[in-house]
Amino acid sequence: MSTRNTIILAAGKGTRMKSDLYKVLHQVCGKTMVDCVLTQVEKINMDNIVTVVGYGAEAVEEQLGKRSQYVLQKQQLGTGDAVKKTSPILNDLEGSTMVVSGDTPLFKADTFNKLFDYHEDSKAVATVLTSKAPNPFGYGRVIRDSEGNVNKIVEQKDASEAEKKIDEINTGVYVFDNKALFAALNMVNNDNAQGEYYLPDVIGIFKEQGKKIGAYQMDDFNESMGVNDRIALSNANKVMQRRINESHMANGVSFVNPDNTYIDFDVKIGQDTLIEAGVQIHGETEIGSHCKVGANSEIHDCKIHDNVNVISSYLQESEMLEGSDIGPYSHLRPKAFIGKNVHLGNFVEVKKAKIDEGTKVGHLTYVGNAHLGKDINVGCGVIFANYDGKNKHETNVGDASFIGSNANLIAPVNIEDHSFIAAGSTITDNVKQYDMAIARQRQTNKAGYYKKLPYNG
Ligand code: UD1
Ligand code: CA
């Protein structure tokens, strides 16, 4: 049976990144590079996907889980050696094997598909995916003969001056006849500038054996970009960002300035939503239709329903139902659940609290560990004092209640439906339905006192 397999190379440390984090675990638009690669590979049918791990093996395996098989390359002796490590799984299989690097996050499944088709149609023993780089420095160069056939691939560090001028690069993606690949790998040596076993050397070996080698040149260099350092990482983010934003635009989302709007890979946004400049939307966030996400808002892992208006605010792990609004300059901390048509105004912080339909919290208020019912009016500067220095306690406010400005609600406290809390009160006791609670010093007026002040005398 003929199989299709993919090997993802991810064992390197990534010295050039200068990082404590292993290279392939650096993220592009919220997804680790190796996950970006795997996500595209998964879109085409594979019999085996094998990831070669070494540095950070456990972290990479944890990241990708059961989506791949793994082999360990203990010592990083080069990409040829890395591929060889997969032989216990792949060695005996009939069929084609694609090799791709874990540090090329921008490839699309469509390109992999085209490469496989091209390879299988051409009956070549190996097909290398190439592109023309505006600045080929650092990449392996594709050396062709006068008739345009590929002779070999030469690494930057081994290239002659003439070879360095070639701008057609090895993208690091190849499809091989599986059995021929493992046979040729046994013939690769490490007699080169880096003392490594280079995978691309198998191309030269096939050539010497008189076998047919194909090259498939892709149009878009950006898609083949390899990330070896932080500059390339920022370039890859830029390309991916543009791609993500354009796919949202194609789905009917408007962007004021897509060049400075940062949206992670898996974010979903509904039609006719407007995303203003400087917005960041991260993680598993889902945003409905006809919403507005105002300038410089930052949203992490939230579910925002339709017709929600977010004005310059910071939202984490929370949910906002239809018609609600927040901001400017407000903060939803984890587990805020904001009901339909709730209004949260400026400088409002909500944490682990549920606020039901139609309630208004207009200004300068902290709501923590609380449940607020429907149609409540919370005045300005109200504090839900939830923490006694050791434990957190709950506050409950019933439907249609009124909380006057500058009230402190000292939890645990229960305020029943239709209660009225006078402004400036510090509430420590429960309040019954239809009652008013007032807890503040009575005012005393001193007649004519102004005239007695020394400076007015
Ligand atoms: C490699 C290619 C180069 C190509 C470029 C495309 C080789 C020798 N060179 O160069 O022709 O233009 O990719 O981006 O293959 N890895 C291992 N084990 C190792 C060494 C590397 O698993 O022993 C992995 C790395 O984690 C990385 C990938 O292989 O994901 C490529 O290695 P890297 O060192 O980045 O190769 P480049 O210098 O970019
Ligand atoms: Ca690389």
Short mmCIF file of C-alpha atoms and ligand atoms in Angstrom, two decimals:
data_model
loop_
_atom_site.label_atom_id
_atom_site.label_comp_id
_atom_site.label_asym_id
_atom_site.label_seq_id
_atom_site.Cartn_x
_atom_site.Cartn_y
_atom_site.Cartn_z
CA MET A 1 0.00 0.00 0.00
CA SER A 2 1.26 3.46 -0.88
CA THR A 3 1.34 5.80 2.09
CA ARG A 4 1.66 9.55 2.57
CA ASN A 5 3.71 10.64 5.55
CA THR A 6 5.07 13.84 7.03
CA ILE A 7 8.11 14.44 9.19
CA ILE A 8 8.25 17.70 11.15
CA LEU A 9 11.74 18.67 12.29
CA ALA A 10 11.61 20.30 15.71
CA ALA A 11 14.61 19.12 17.70
CA GLY A 12 16.85 22.16 17.40
CA LYS A 13 17.45 24.57 20.24
CA GLY A 14 17.28 27.68 18.13
CA THR A 15 20.45 29.33 19.38
CA ARG A 16 19.89 32.33 17.14
CA MET A 17 16.63 33.16 18.94
CA LYS A 18 18.65 33.88 22.13
CA SER A 19 15.82 32.58 24.28
CA ASP A 20 15.02 30.29 27.20
CA LEU A 21 12.09 29.07 25.13
CA TYR A 22 12.79 26.44 22.45
CA LYS A 23 12.55 27.90 19.00
CA VAL A 24 9.55 26.03 17.63
CA LEU A 25 7.55 27.02 20.73
CA HIS A 26 7.78 30.72 19.95
CA GLN A 27 4.41 31.96 18.80
CA VAL A 28 3.10 33.51 15.64
CA CYS A 29 -0.28 35.18 16.17
CA GLY A 30 -0.90 33.18 19.32
CA LYS A 31 0.05 29.74 17.99
CA THR A 32 3.43 28.08 18.46
CA MET A 33 5.35 27.77 15.20
CA VAL A 34 5.36 23.98 15.31
CA ASP A 35 1.59 23.99 15.86
CA CYS A 36 1.16 26.31 12.85
CA VAL A 37 3.00 23.74 10.74
CA LEU A 38 1.10 20.77 12.14
CA THR A 39 -2.26 22.53 11.70
CA GLN A 40 -1.61 22.84 7.96
CA VAL A 41 -0.25 19.29 7.65
CA GLU A 42 -3.39 17.96 9.34
CA LYS A 43 -5.50 19.48 6.59
CA ILE A 44 -4.16 16.95 4.12
CA ASN A 45 -4.63 13.27 4.67
CA MET A 46 -1.53 11.65 6.14
CA ASP A 47 -0.97 8.08 7.19
CA ASN A 48 1.77 9.12 9.59
CA ILE A 49 2.85 12.43 11.07
CA VAL A 50 6.11 12.11 12.97
CA THR A 51 7.69 15.02 14.84
CA VAL A 52 11.39 14.86 15.66
CA VAL A 53 11.95 16.35 19.10
CA GLY A 54 15.15 16.99 21.04
CA TYR A 55 15.57 20.26 22.90
CA GLY A 56 12.39 20.81 24.89
CA ALA A 57 11.07 17.41 23.79
CA GLU A 58 8.54 17.21 26.61
CA ALA A 59 7.30 20.74 26.08
CA VAL A 60 6.82 20.15 22.36
CA GLU A 61 5.03 16.84 22.96
CA GLU A 62 2.80 18.47 25.53
CA GLN A 63 1.99 21.24 23.10
CA LEU A 64 1.01 18.95 20.21
CA GLY A 65 -0.31 15.99 22.20
CA LYS A 66 -1.68 13.01 20.33
CA ARG A 67 -1.85 14.84 17.03
CA SER A 68 1.61 13.51 16.13
CA GLN A 69 3.92 10.60 16.77
CA TYR A 70 7.33 11.47 18.17
CA VAL A 71 10.92 10.36 17.89
CA LEU A 72 13.76 11.70 19.97
CA GLN A 73 16.94 13.09 18.50
CA LYS A 74 19.18 13.36 21.53
CA GLN A 75 22.05 15.15 19.83
CA GLN A 76 21.43 17.74 17.19
CA LEU A 77 23.71 16.39 14.49
CA GLY A 78 21.83 18.02 11.64
CA THR A 79 18.58 17.82 9.69
CA GLY A 80 19.69 14.64 7.88
CA ASP A 81 20.34 12.91 11.18
CA ALA A 82 16.99 14.17 12.50
CA VAL A 83 15.08 12.60 9.62
CA LYS A 84 17.00 9.35 10.07
CA LYS A 85 15.64 9.10 13.61
CA THR A 86 12.16 8.46 12.19
CA SER A 87 13.29 5.27 10.48
CA PRO A 88 11.84 2.87 13.12
CA ILE A 89 8.38 4.21 12.19
CA LEU A 90 8.73 4.97 8.49
CA ASN A 91 11.66 3.02 7.03
CA ASP A 92 9.73 0.13 5.46
CA LEU A 93 6.74 2.02 4.10
CA GLU A 94 5.94 2.32 0.41
CA GLY A 95 4.91 5.82 -0.61
CA SER A 96 5.85 9.47 -0.26
CA THR A 97 7.21 11.34 2.72
CA MET A 98 7.20 15.10 3.11
CA VAL A 99 9.74 16.75 5.37
CA VAL A 100 9.01 20.18 6.78
CA SER A 101 10.71 22.28 9.46
CA GLY A 102 8.96 23.32 12.65
CA ASP A 103 10.29 26.85 12.18
CA THR A 104 8.48 27.67 8.93
CA PRO A 105 5.08 28.69 10.29
CA LEU A 106 3.57 30.35 7.23
CA PHE A 107 3.15 27.43 4.85
CA LYS A 108 -0.40 26.71 3.72
CA ALA A 109 -1.90 23.24 3.30
CA ASP A 110 -2.69 24.11 -0.28
CA THR A 111 1.02 24.47 -1.07
CA PHE A 112 1.80 21.10 0.55
CA ASN A 113 -0.96 19.54 -1.51
CA LYS A 114 0.36 21.02 -4.73
CA LEU A 115 3.86 19.80 -3.89
CA PHE A 116 2.62 16.24 -3.26
CA ASP A 117 0.61 16.23 -6.48
CA TYR A 118 3.52 17.62 -8.49
CA HIS A 119 5.88 15.05 -6.97
CA GLU A 120 3.58 12.09 -7.53
CA ASP A 121 2.78 13.12 -11.11
CA SER A 122 6.44 13.68 -12.05
CA LYS A 123 7.59 10.29 -10.71
CA ALA A 124 10.67 12.00 -9.32
CA VAL A 125 12.49 10.37 -6.41
CA ALA A 126 12.60 13.72 -4.62
CA THR A 127 10.94 17.08 -5.14
CA VAL A 128 12.19 20.15 -3.35
CA LEU A 129 9.96 23.15 -2.74
CA THR A 130 11.84 26.31 -3.66
CA SER A 131 11.14 30.03 -3.75
CA LYS A 132 12.87 33.22 -4.83
CA ALA A 133 14.01 35.20 -1.80
CA PRO A 134 14.47 38.97 -1.91
CA ASN A 135 17.33 38.41 0.53
CA PRO A 136 18.49 34.79 0.32
CA PHE A 137 21.12 35.14 3.07
CA GLY A 138 21.03 32.22 5.51
CA TYR A 139 19.06 29.86 3.29
CA GLY A 140 20.32 26.86 1.33
CA ARG A 141 20.67 27.76 -2.36
CA VAL A 142 19.27 25.64 -5.17
CA ILE A 143 21.98 24.88 -7.72
CA ARG A 144 20.65 24.05 -11.18
CA ASP A 145 22.48 22.97 -14.31
CA SER A 146 22.34 24.84 -17.64
CA GLU A 147 19.12 23.03 -18.52
CA GLY A 148 17.47 24.04 -15.29
CA ASN A 149 17.65 20.64 -13.59
CA VAL A 150 18.45 20.66 -9.89
CA ASN A 151 21.98 19.44 -9.15
CA LYS A 152 22.24 20.00 -5.44
CA ILE A 153 21.55 22.32 -2.54
CA VAL A 154 24.36 24.31 -0.94
CA GLU A 155 24.09 25.81 2.54
CA GLN A 156 24.95 29.48 3.13
CA LYS A 157 28.09 28.60 5.07
CA ASP A 158 29.36 26.23 2.37
CA ALA A 159 28.44 28.37 -0.63
CA SER A 160 30.96 29.89 -3.03
CA GLU A 161 30.69 33.58 -3.87
CA ALA A 162 28.90 32.72 -7.12
CA GLU A 163 26.48 30.38 -5.32
CA LYS A 164 25.71 33.03 -2.70
CA LYS A 165 24.37 35.23 -5.51
CA ILE A 166 21.67 32.68 -6.37
CA ASP A 167 18.30 33.83 -5.05
CA GLU A 168 16.40 30.58 -5.44
CA ILE A 169 16.31 29.04 -1.98
CA ASN A 170 15.50 25.70 -0.43
CA THR A 171 12.35 26.27 1.63
CA GLY A 172 13.22 23.23 3.76
CA VAL A 173 10.15 21.36 2.47
CA TYR A 174 10.58 18.28 0.29
CA VAL A 175 8.65 15.22 -0.77
CA PHE A 176 10.65 12.03 -1.16
CA ASP A 177 10.07 8.52 -2.25
CA ASN A 178 10.07 7.13 1.28
CA LYS A 179 12.32 4.12 0.85
CA ALA A 180 14.80 5.99 -1.35
CA LEU A 181 15.01 8.72 1.31
CA PHE A 182 16.16 6.36 4.06
CA ALA A 183 18.58 4.59 1.72
CA ALA A 184 20.18 7.91 0.72
CA LEU A 185 20.36 9.17 4.30
CA ASN A 186 22.84 6.39 5.07
CA MET A 187 25.18 7.97 2.53
CA VAL A 188 25.08 11.54 3.91
CA ASN A 189 28.29 12.62 5.66
CA ASN A 190 29.08 15.61 7.84
CA ASP A 191 32.00 16.89 5.86
CA ASN A 192 30.89 20.54 5.66
CA ALA A 193 31.30 23.95 7.31
CA GLN A 194 28.97 23.11 10.20
CA GLY A 195 30.05 19.50 10.73
CA GLU A 196 26.38 18.46 10.40
CA TYR A 197 24.50 15.78 8.50
CA TYR A 198 22.50 17.92 6.07
CA LEU A 199 19.19 16.59 4.78
CA PRO A 200 19.50 18.61 1.54
CA ASP A 201 22.61 16.55 0.71
CA VAL A 202 20.33 13.66 -0.29
CA ILE A 203 19.38 15.73 -3.34
CA GLY A 204 23.01 15.71 -4.54
CA ILE A 205 23.24 11.99 -3.77
CA PHE A 206 20.17 11.22 -5.90
CA LYS A 207 21.63 13.32 -8.67
CA GLU A 208 24.87 11.34 -8.62
CA GLN A 209 22.82 8.15 -8.75
CA GLY A 210 21.18 9.47 -11.91
CA LYS A 211 17.73 9.64 -10.32
CA LYS A 212 15.08 12.16 -11.25
CA ILE A 213 14.85 15.19 -8.99
CA GLY A 214 12.03 17.69 -9.19
CA ALA A 215 11.79 21.25 -8.00
CA TYR A 216 8.53 23.05 -7.44
CA GLN A 217 8.99 26.79 -7.21
CA MET A 218 6.27 28.56 -5.25
CA ASP A 219 5.27 32.15 -6.05
CA ASP A 220 5.13 33.66 -2.62
CA PHE A 221 8.44 33.77 -0.75
CA ASN A 222 6.67 35.04 2.38
CA GLU A 223 4.91 31.72 2.79
CA SER A 224 8.23 29.91 2.97
CA MET A 225 9.86 32.24 5.48
CA GLY A 226 12.03 30.39 8.00
CA VAL A 227 12.30 31.82 11.50
CA ASN A 228 15.78 31.59 12.98
CA ASP A 229 15.88 34.87 14.95
CA ARG A 230 13.61 37.49 16.47
CA ILE A 231 13.67 39.69 13.40
CA ALA A 232 12.33 36.87 11.25
CA LEU A 233 9.80 36.10 14.02
CA SER A 234 8.43 39.63 13.86
CA ASN A 235 8.29 39.43 10.05
CA ALA A 236 6.44 36.13 10.24
CA ASN A 237 3.96 37.66 12.69
CA LYS A 238 3.38 40.51 10.31
CA VAL A 239 2.67 38.23 7.34
CA MET A 240 0.40 35.96 9.40
CA GLN A 241 -1.41 38.97 10.86
CA ARG A 242 -2.16 40.36 7.44
CA ARG A 243 -3.42 36.94 6.38
CA ILE A 244 -5.69 36.58 9.43
CA ASN A 245 -7.08 40.11 9.13
CA GLU A 246 -7.78 39.68 5.43
CA SER A 247 -9.66 36.45 6.07
CA HIS A 248 -11.88 38.32 8.57
CA MET A 249 -12.39 41.10 6.05
CA ALA A 250 -13.41 38.52 3.47
CA ASN A 251 -16.04 37.36 5.99
CA GLY A 252 -17.49 40.86 6.38
CA VAL A 253 -15.54 42.32 9.29
CA SER A 254 -14.35 45.95 8.99
CA PHE A 255 -10.93 47.13 10.14
CA VAL A 256 -10.00 50.77 10.58
CA ASN A 257 -6.29 49.96 10.35
CA PRO A 258 -5.43 46.30 9.79
CA ASP A 259 -1.71 47.07 10.01
CA ASN A 260 -1.90 47.75 13.71
CA THR A 261 -4.64 45.33 14.70
CA TYR A 262 -3.46 42.06 16.25
CA ILE A 263 -5.74 39.05 16.10
CA ASP A 264 -4.77 35.54 17.08
CA PHE A 265 -5.14 32.52 14.89
CA ASP A 266 -8.29 30.97 16.35
CA VAL A 267 -10.33 34.12 17.03
CA LYS A 268 -13.81 34.18 15.48
CA ILE A 269 -15.57 37.42 14.50
CA GLY A 270 -19.08 37.85 13.14
CA GLN A 271 -20.22 39.85 10.14
CA ASP A 272 -20.53 43.66 10.24
CA THR A 273 -18.41 43.97 13.33
CA LEU A 274 -16.06 46.95 13.33
CA ILE A 275 -12.55 46.60 14.71
CA GLU A 276 -10.89 49.94 15.37
CA ALA A 277 -7.18 50.69 15.35
CA GLY A 278 -4.74 49.28 17.91
CA VAL A 279 -7.05 46.45 18.97
CA GLN A 280 -5.63 43.13 20.19
CA ILE A 281 -7.82 40.03 20.30
CA HIS A 282 -6.18 36.93 21.70
CA GLY A 283 -6.70 33.25 22.47
CA GLU A 284 -10.03 31.56 22.01
CA THR A 285 -12.05 34.74 21.75
CA GLU A 286 -15.33 34.73 19.86
CA ILE A 287 -17.01 37.98 18.86
CA GLY A 288 -20.52 38.21 17.44
CA SER A 289 -21.99 40.26 14.60
CA HIS A 290 -22.62 43.99 14.60
CA CYS A 291 -20.25 44.61 17.48
CA LYS A 292 -17.82 47.45 17.80
CA VAL A 293 -14.42 46.88 19.35
CA GLY A 294 -13.10 50.35 20.03
CA ALA A 295 -9.55 51.63 19.66
CA ASN A 296 -6.84 50.01 21.77
CA SER A 297 -9.12 47.44 23.38
CA GLU A 298 -7.46 44.19 24.40
CA ILE A 299 -9.50 41.00 24.65
CA HIS A 300 -8.29 37.59 25.86
CA ASP A 301 -10.36 34.40 25.72
CA CYS A 302 -13.77 36.06 25.85
CA LYS A 303 -17.14 35.32 24.36
CA ILE A 304 -18.77 38.49 23.11
CA HIS A 305 -22.29 38.11 21.71
CA ASP A 306 -23.96 40.23 18.99
CA ASN A 307 -24.38 44.02 19.15
CA VAL A 308 -21.87 44.55 21.93
CA ASN A 309 -19.92 47.77 22.18
CA VAL A 310 -16.45 47.59 23.73
CA ILE A 311 -14.83 50.99 24.12
CA SER A 312 -11.08 51.06 24.85
CA SER A 313 -11.23 48.35 27.49
CA TYR A 314 -9.36 45.28 28.69
CA LEU A 315 -11.33 42.03 28.83
CA GLN A 316 -10.17 38.64 30.13
CA GLU A 317 -11.91 35.25 30.22
CA SER A 318 -15.39 36.73 30.42
CA GLU A 319 -18.67 36.75 28.58
CA MET A 320 -20.81 39.68 27.44
CA LEU A 321 -24.34 39.03 26.20
CA GLU A 322 -26.19 40.81 23.41
CA GLY A 323 -26.54 44.56 23.54
CA SER A 324 -24.22 45.12 26.48
CA ASP A 325 -21.49 47.71 26.47
CA ILE A 326 -18.34 48.57 28.38
CA GLY A 327 -15.91 51.42 28.69
CA PRO A 328 -14.01 53.52 28.10
CA TYR A 329 -11.16 52.27 30.29
CA SER A 330 -12.86 49.39 32.04
CA HIS A 331 -11.65 45.96 32.96
CA LEU A 332 -13.35 42.58 32.95
CA ARG A 333 -11.23 40.17 34.96
CA PRO A 334 -11.76 36.41 34.71
CA LYS A 335 -15.28 35.04 35.17
CA ALA A 336 -17.25 38.20 34.65
CA PHE A 337 -20.60 37.31 33.13
CA ILE A 338 -22.34 40.37 31.72
CA GLY A 339 -26.01 39.97 30.85
CA LYS A 340 -28.10 41.40 28.02
CA ASN A 341 -28.16 45.17 27.64
CA VAL A 342 -26.02 45.70 30.73
CA HIS A 343 -24.21 49.01 30.70
CA LEU A 344 -20.74 49.16 32.22
CA GLY A 345 -19.36 52.67 31.92
CA ASN A 346 -15.92 54.09 32.51
CA PHE A 347 -13.39 52.89 35.05
CA VAL A 348 -15.42 49.87 36.10
CA GLU A 349 -13.69 46.67 37.17
CA VAL A 350 -15.65 43.42 37.35
CA LYS A 351 -14.26 40.13 38.63
CA LYS A 352 -15.97 36.79 39.18
CA ALA A 353 -19.39 38.37 39.09
CA LYS A 354 -22.65 37.88 37.26
CA ILE A 355 -24.60 40.95 36.26
CA ASP A 356 -28.10 40.36 34.93
CA GLU A 357 -30.05 42.00 32.14
CA GLY A 358 -30.52 45.75 32.08
CA THR A 359 -28.34 46.60 35.08
CA LYS A 360 -26.24 49.75 34.89
CA VAL A 361 -22.86 50.24 36.51
CA GLY A 362 -21.88 53.61 35.16
CA HIS A 363 -18.73 54.91 36.74
CA LEU A 364 -15.67 54.19 38.88
CA THR A 365 -16.90 51.00 40.50
CA TYR A 366 -15.40 47.69 41.60
CA VAL A 367 -17.63 44.61 41.50
CA GLY A 368 -15.97 41.43 42.78
CA ASN A 369 -17.43 38.08 43.88
CA ALA A 370 -20.98 39.23 43.39
CA HIS A 371 -24.30 38.54 41.79
CA LEU A 372 -26.29 41.54 40.64
CA GLY A 373 -29.86 40.92 39.50
CA LYS A 374 -31.77 42.73 36.76
CA ASP A 375 -32.38 46.44 36.24
CA ILE A 376 -30.22 47.59 39.11
CA ASN A 377 -28.73 51.04 39.13
CA VAL A 378 -25.30 51.22 40.66
CA GLY A 379 -24.18 54.79 41.32
CA CYS A 380 -20.74 56.26 40.97
CA GLY A 381 -17.81 54.99 43.00
CA VAL A 382 -19.44 51.93 44.55
CA ILE A 383 -17.15 49.34 46.06
CA PHE A 384 -18.00 45.71 46.55
CA ALA A 385 -15.56 45.03 49.41
CA ASN A 386 -15.09 41.30 48.88
CA TYR A 387 -11.84 40.57 50.71
CA ASP A 388 -11.21 40.56 54.45
CA GLY A 389 -7.47 40.12 54.08
CA LYS A 390 -7.74 36.36 54.10
CA ASN A 391 -10.90 35.19 52.39
CA LYS A 392 -13.17 36.37 49.59
CA HIS A 393 -16.90 36.74 50.31
CA GLU A 394 -20.01 37.11 48.17
CA THR A 395 -22.37 40.01 47.75
CA ASN A 396 -25.88 39.63 46.35
CA VAL A 397 -27.96 42.48 45.05
CA GLY A 398 -31.58 41.75 44.08
CA ASP A 399 -33.48 42.96 41.01
CA ALA A 400 -34.41 46.61 40.55
CA SER A 401 -32.42 47.79 43.54
CA PHE A 402 -30.70 51.12 43.72
CA ILE A 403 -27.16 51.43 45.07
CA GLY A 404 -26.34 55.07 45.79
CA SER A 405 -23.02 56.61 44.90
CA ASN A 406 -19.98 55.96 47.02
CA ALA A 407 -21.56 53.03 48.86
CA ASN A 408 -19.35 50.29 50.30
CA LEU A 409 -20.96 46.87 50.35
CA ILE A 410 -18.96 44.80 52.84
CA ALA A 411 -19.29 41.13 51.90
CA PRO A 412 -20.85 38.80 52.81
CA VAL A 413 -24.05 40.78 52.48
CA ASN A 414 -27.42 40.19 50.87
CA ILE A 415 -29.46 43.04 49.48
CA GLU A 416 -32.90 41.87 48.44
CA ASP A 417 -34.95 42.96 45.39
CA HIS A 418 -36.21 46.55 45.28
CA SER A 419 -33.90 47.79 48.02
CA PHE A 420 -32.50 51.27 48.22
CA ILE A 421 -29.00 51.94 49.53
CA ALA A 422 -28.43 55.59 50.35
CA ALA A 423 -25.38 57.28 48.89
CA GLY A 424 -22.27 57.16 51.03
CA SER A 425 -23.44 54.18 53.10
CA THR A 426 -21.20 51.43 54.34
CA ILE A 427 -23.42 48.36 54.30
CA THR A 428 -22.51 45.51 56.61
CA ASP A 429 -25.97 44.05 57.29
CA ASN A 430 -28.48 42.41 54.97
CA VAL A 431 -31.22 44.61 53.56
CA LYS A 432 -34.82 43.41 53.14
CA GLN A 433 -37.03 43.88 50.11
CA TYR A 434 -38.41 47.44 49.67
CA ASP A 435 -36.24 48.75 52.55
CA MET A 436 -33.86 51.62 52.45
CA ALA A 437 -30.50 51.27 54.19
CA ILE A 438 -28.61 54.35 55.22
CA ALA A 439 -25.37 53.95 57.13
CA ARG A 440 -23.58 57.25 57.48
CA GLN A 441 -23.10 60.02 60.01
CA ARG A 442 -25.97 62.53 60.04
CA GLN A 443 -25.08 65.97 58.80
CA THR A 444 -24.85 68.86 61.29
CA ASN A 445 -24.97 72.44 60.07
CA LYS A 446 -23.28 75.13 62.21
CA ALA A 447 -25.01 78.46 61.66
CA GLY A 448 -22.76 81.36 60.64
CA TYR A 449 -19.60 79.37 61.14
CA TYR A 450 -18.07 80.74 57.95
CA LYS A 451 -17.69 84.16 59.48
CA LYS A 452 -15.87 82.73 62.50
CA LEU A 453 -13.08 81.31 60.38
CA PRO A 454 -9.88 83.22 61.25
CA TYR A 455 -9.16 84.10 57.63
CA ASN A 456 -12.64 85.54 57.16
CA GLY A 457 -12.71 87.48 60.41
C1 UD1 B 1 17.52 24.66 6.74
C2 UD1 B 1 18.12 24.03 5.47
C3 UD1 B 1 18.28 25.11 4.41
C4 UD1 B 1 16.93 25.77 4.15
C5 UD1 B 1 16.29 26.29 5.45
C6 UD1 B 1 14.85 26.72 5.16
C7 UD1 B 1 19.54 22.19 6.23
C8 UD1 B 1 20.94 21.74 6.47
N1 UD1 B 1 19.39 23.44 5.80
O1 UD1 B 1 18.47 25.62 7.21
O2 UD1 B 1 18.77 24.53 3.21
O3 UD1 B 1 17.10 26.85 3.24
O4 UD1 B 1 16.25 25.25 6.44
O5 UD1 B 1 14.26 27.33 6.28
O6 UD1 B 1 18.62 21.43 6.39
N2 UD1 B 1 16.62 20.41 13.38
C9 UD1 B 1 16.55 19.20 14.03
N3 UD1 B 1 17.69 18.53 14.33
C10 UD1 B 1 18.90 19.00 13.99
C11 UD1 B 1 19.00 20.24 13.31
C12 UD1 B 1 17.84 20.92 13.01
O7 UD1 B 1 15.45 18.74 14.35
O8 UD1 B 1 19.89 18.31 14.29
C13 UD1 B 1 15.38 21.13 13.05
C14 UD1 B 1 15.30 22.51 13.69
O9 UD1 B 1 14.64 22.46 14.93
C15 UD1 B 1 14.51 23.29 12.65
C16 UD1 B 1 14.77 22.56 11.34
O10 UD1 B 1 15.34 21.33 11.67
O11 UD1 B 1 13.11 23.25 12.92
C17 UD1 B 1 15.75 23.33 10.43
O12 UD1 B 1 16.95 23.54 11.13
P1 UD1 B 1 17.68 24.94 11.13
O13 UD1 B 1 18.90 24.83 11.96
O14 UD1 B 1 16.73 26.03 11.40
O15 UD1 B 1 18.15 24.99 9.58
P2 UD1 B 1 18.42 26.27 8.70
O16 UD1 B 1 19.76 26.80 9.00
O17 UD1 B 1 17.29 27.21 8.77
CA CA B 2 15.54 27.39 10.00
#
